[in-house]
Coordinates of C-alpha atoms in Angstrom, one line a residue:
M27 CA 202.0 98.0 105.7
I28 CA 199.0 99.9 104.6
K29 CA 195.9 99.2 106.6
V30 CA 192.5 100.5 105.4
T31 CA 189.6 100.3 107.8
L32 CA 186.1 101.7 107.7
E33 CA 184.7 103.2 110.8
G34 CA 181.3 101.8 111.7
A35 CA 181.7 98.9 109.2
K36 CA 179.4 96.6 111.1
R37 CA 176.7 99.3 111.3
V38 CA 176.9 99.8 107.5
T39 CA 176.9 96.1 106.9
D40 CA 173.8 95.7 109.1
E41 CA 172.1 98.6 107.3
L42 CA 172.8 97.1 103.9
A43 CA 171.5 93.7 105.0
K44 CA 168.4 95.3 106.4
A45 CA 167.9 97.2 103.2
E46 CA 168.3 94.1 101.1
K47 CA 165.8 92.3 103.1
Q48 CA 163.3 95.1 102.8
V49 CA 163.9 95.4 99.1
T50 CA 162.7 91.8 98.7
F51 CA 159.7 92.3 100.9
A52 CA 158.7 95.6 99.1
T53 CA 159.1 94.0 95.7
A54 CA 156.7 91.2 96.7
V55 CA 154.2 93.7 98.0
A56 CA 154.5 96.0 95.0
L57 CA 154.0 93.1 92.6
T58 CA 150.9 91.8 94.4
R59 CA 149.4 95.3 94.6
T60 CA 150.0 95.9 90.9
A61 CA 148.4 92.6 90.1
Q62 CA 145.4 93.5 92.2
I63 CA 145.0 96.7 90.1
A64 CA 145.3 94.7 86.9
K65 CA 142.7 92.2 88.0
R66 CA 140.3 95.0 88.9
E67 CA 140.8 96.8 85.6
V68 CA 140.3 93.6 83.5
E69 CA 137.1 92.9 85.5
A70 CA 135.9 96.5 84.9
E71 CA 136.5 96.0 81.2
M72 CA 134.4 92.9 80.9
P73 CA 130.9 94.6 81.0
K74 CA 132.1 97.0 78.3
V75 CA 133.1 94.3 75.8
F76 CA 130.8 91.4 76.7
D77 CA 127.0 91.4 76.2
R78 CA 125.5 91.1 79.7
P79 CA 128.3 89.0 81.3
T80 CA 127.2 86.6 84.0
R81 CA 128.4 86.8 87.6
W82 CA 130.4 83.7 86.8
S83 CA 132.1 85.5 84.0
L84 CA 132.9 88.5 86.2
N85 CA 134.3 86.3 88.9
S86 CA 136.4 84.1 86.5
L87 CA 139.8 85.5 87.5
R88 CA 142.0 84.7 90.4
L89 CA 145.1 86.5 91.9
I90 CA 148.2 84.6 92.9
P91 CA 150.2 86.9 95.2
A92 CA 154.0 87.3 95.1
K93 CA 156.1 86.1 98.0
K94 CA 159.6 86.9 99.2
D95 CA 160.8 83.6 97.8
R96 CA 158.7 83.8 94.7
L97 CA 158.8 87.3 93.2
V98 CA 156.0 86.8 90.7
A99 CA 152.4 87.9 91.0
R100 CA 149.8 86.4 88.6
V101 CA 146.3 87.2 87.4
E102 CA 144.9 84.0 85.8
M103 CA 141.7 82.4 84.7
K104 CA 140.2 79.8 87.0
N105 CA 140.7 76.4 85.5
E106 CA 138.0 74.5 87.6
A107 CA 134.3 74.6 87.5
D108 CA 131.3 73.2 89.3
K109 CA 129.1 71.3 86.7
S110 CA 130.1 73.9 84.0
A111 CA 132.9 74.7 81.6
P112 CA 136.0 76.2 83.3
A113 CA 136.8 79.9 82.5
T114 CA 140.0 78.9 80.6
K115 CA 137.8 77.1 78.0
W116 CA 135.4 79.9 77.1
L117 CA 137.4 83.0 78.0
N118 CA 140.6 82.2 76.2
P119 CA 139.0 82.6 72.7
E120 CA 137.7 86.0 73.7
I121 CA 141.3 87.0 74.7
E122 CA 143.2 85.2 72.0
G123 CA 140.6 85.1 69.2
G124 CA 140.1 82.1 67.0
P125 CA 137.7 79.1 66.9
R126 CA 135.5 78.2 69.9
P127 CA 136.4 74.9 71.6
E128 CA 134.0 72.0 71.4
K129 CA 131.4 71.8 74.1
G130 CA 130.5 68.7 76.0
S131 CA 127.0 68.7 74.5
E132 CA 128.5 68.8 71.0
R133 CA 130.8 66.0 71.8
N134 CA 127.8 63.9 73.0
L135 CA 125.7 64.7 70.0
R136 CA 128.6 63.8 67.7
Q137 CA 129.3 60.5 69.4
K138 CA 125.6 59.6 69.0
G139 CA 125.7 60.4 65.3
V140 CA 123.2 63.3 65.7
L141 CA 125.6 66.2 65.0
P142 CA 127.5 65.9 61.6
A143 CA 131.3 66.1 61.6
G144 CA 132.5 69.7 61.5
K145 CA 129.2 71.1 62.8
F146 CA 128.6 72.9 66.1
I147 CA 125.4 74.0 67.9
V148 CA 124.2 77.5 68.5
P149 CA 120.8 78.8 69.8
G150 CA 118.1 78.7 67.1
K151 CA 115.6 81.4 66.3
G152 CA 113.0 79.7 68.5
A153 CA 115.3 79.4 71.6
K154 CA 114.4 81.2 74.7
L155 CA 117.4 83.0 76.1
D156 CA 118.0 84.2 79.7
R157 CA 118.8 87.8 80.6
F158 CA 122.4 87.1 79.8
G159 CA 121.6 85.9 76.3
N160 CA 122.2 82.2 76.9
M161 CA 120.0 79.1 76.8
T162 CA 119.4 77.5 80.2
K163 CA 121.1 74.2 80.9
G164 CA 117.8 72.6 81.5
A165 CA 116.5 73.5 78.1
I166 CA 119.6 72.1 76.4
T167 CA 119.3 68.9 78.5
K168 CA 115.7 68.3 77.5
A169 CA 116.5 68.8 73.8
L170 CA 119.5 66.3 73.9
S171 CA 117.4 63.9 75.9
G172 CA 114.6 64.0 73.4
V173 CA 116.9 63.1 70.4
G174 CA 119.0 60.5 72.4
G175 CA 122.0 62.8 72.3
F176 CA 123.7 61.8 75.6
A177 CA 126.7 59.5 75.3
E178 CA 128.9 57.7 77.8
Q179 CA 128.2 58.6 81.4
G180 CA 125.3 60.8 80.3
Y181 CA 123.4 58.0 78.5
S182 CA 120.8 57.6 81.3
A183 CA 119.5 61.1 80.6
N184 CA 118.2 60.1 77.2
A185 CA 114.5 59.7 76.6
T186 CA 113.4 56.0 76.7
N187 CA 110.2 54.1 76.3
S188 CA 109.7 53.8 80.1
R189 CA 106.4 55.1 81.6
R190 CA 108.3 57.9 83.4
S191 CA 110.2 59.0 80.3
R192 CA 107.1 59.0 78.2
A193 CA 105.4 61.1 80.7
K194 CA 108.1 63.8 80.3
G195 CA 107.3 63.8 76.6
N196 CA 110.8 64.8 75.4
A197 CA 111.0 62.1 72.7
K198 CA 107.9 63.4 71.0
R199 CA 108.6 67.1 71.6
Y200 CA 112.2 67.2 70.2
F201 CA 113.5 65.8 66.9
V202 CA 116.3 66.3 64.4
M203 CA 115.2 68.6 61.6
K204 CA 116.7 67.9 58.2
R205 CA 117.0 69.8 54.9
G206 CA 116.9 66.9 52.4
S207 CA 119.2 64.4 54.0
M208 CA 121.3 67.0 55.9
P209 CA 120.6 67.5 59.6
I210 CA 120.2 71.3 60.3
G211 CA 119.3 71.4 64.0
I212 CA 117.2 70.1 66.9
A213 CA 113.6 71.3 66.6
E214 CA 110.9 71.6 69.2
R215 CA 107.2 70.9 68.6
T216 CA 105.2 73.5 70.5
S217 CA 101.8 72.3 69.1
R218 CA 100.5 69.8 66.6
N219 CA 101.3 72.1 63.6
R220 CA 103.9 74.5 65.1
M221 CA 107.6 73.9 65.6
H222 CA 110.9 75.8 65.6
I223 CA 114.6 75.1 65.6
L224 CA 115.9 75.2 69.2
L225 CA 119.5 74.3 68.5
A226 CA 120.9 75.1 65.0
F227 CA 123.8 73.1 63.5
T228 CA 126.4 75.5 62.0
R229 CA 130.0 75.9 61.2
R230 CA 132.4 76.2 64.1
P231 CA 131.9 79.7 65.7
T232 CA 135.0 81.9 65.5
Y233 CA 135.7 84.7 67.9
S234 CA 137.5 88.0 67.3
R235 CA 139.7 89.3 70.1
R236 CA 137.4 91.2 72.5
L237 CA 139.0 91.4 75.9
D238 CA 142.5 93.0 75.9
F239 CA 143.6 91.0 78.9
Y240 CA 147.4 91.2 78.3
G241 CA 147.3 94.8 77.0
I242 CA 145.5 96.0 80.2
G243 CA 148.1 94.1 82.3
D244 CA 151.0 95.7 80.5
K245 CA 149.5 99.2 80.9
V246 CA 148.9 98.7 84.6
V247 CA 152.5 97.5 85.2
K248 CA 153.9 100.6 83.4
R249 CA 151.6 103.0 85.3
H250 CA 151.7 101.5 88.8
L251 CA 154.6 99.1 89.5
K252 CA 157.2 101.8 90.2
D253 CA 155.0 103.8 92.5
E254 CA 153.8 100.7 94.3
F255 CA 157.4 99.7 94.9
E256 CA 158.4 103.1 96.2
K257 CA 155.5 103.2 98.6
A258 CA 156.1 99.6 99.8
Y259 CA 159.8 100.2 100.3
A260 CA 159.4 103.4 102.2
K261 CA 156.9 101.8 104.5
A262 CA 159.1 98.7 105.0
M263 CA 162.1 100.8 105.9
R264 CA 160.0 102.9 108.4
T265 CA 158.7 99.8 110.1
A266 CA 161.8 97.6 109.9
R267 CA 163.3 96.4 113.2

């Protein structure tokens, strides 16, 4: 009989089991740290490719860390919002390119028969823009109210013939301007003889790709994942019990 034994077999087995455990832990740490770097680099790119991005835009990403039982770390767009469009709705076209999705205000105007089929709204030449280049929500609300552009749950915001509504003056101040029989926008009267287009009706806006979200992520993984794993594994083995 030939008997083969390994001296210190239990010690070797224990060391291998410990190493396997630390590999899993180090992998989760490395994935999370690499995703953190990718998130920071995407956020740093935003002010370079967007014109005066808002704080909401710069905070539109979230990190989902990896775990030992889920070895995937993710950087993703937030898909919830507080009284505004979620990041997935307006940031995706900047990443993927293509047509802009329909806004809630456009959907309301279309349902009320104010906005023609196939048309979308953009700020007109007379629109006042904030420091980020956007119209305020209040200005848009007043314009839609004046032309009866709120539908469904928003109907109560429309201007009416009530004393309170007449006092606001939105129904007299805003109206749908037409070229012939074709509506071309919502105009605002600033005086008896002066007016300007506040919201212009136009073709669907189309975006080119501006934020290289996936390209930045790929570069970060190639540059950092290996080093992050080696650092995490070395530390894990030093501190393992």
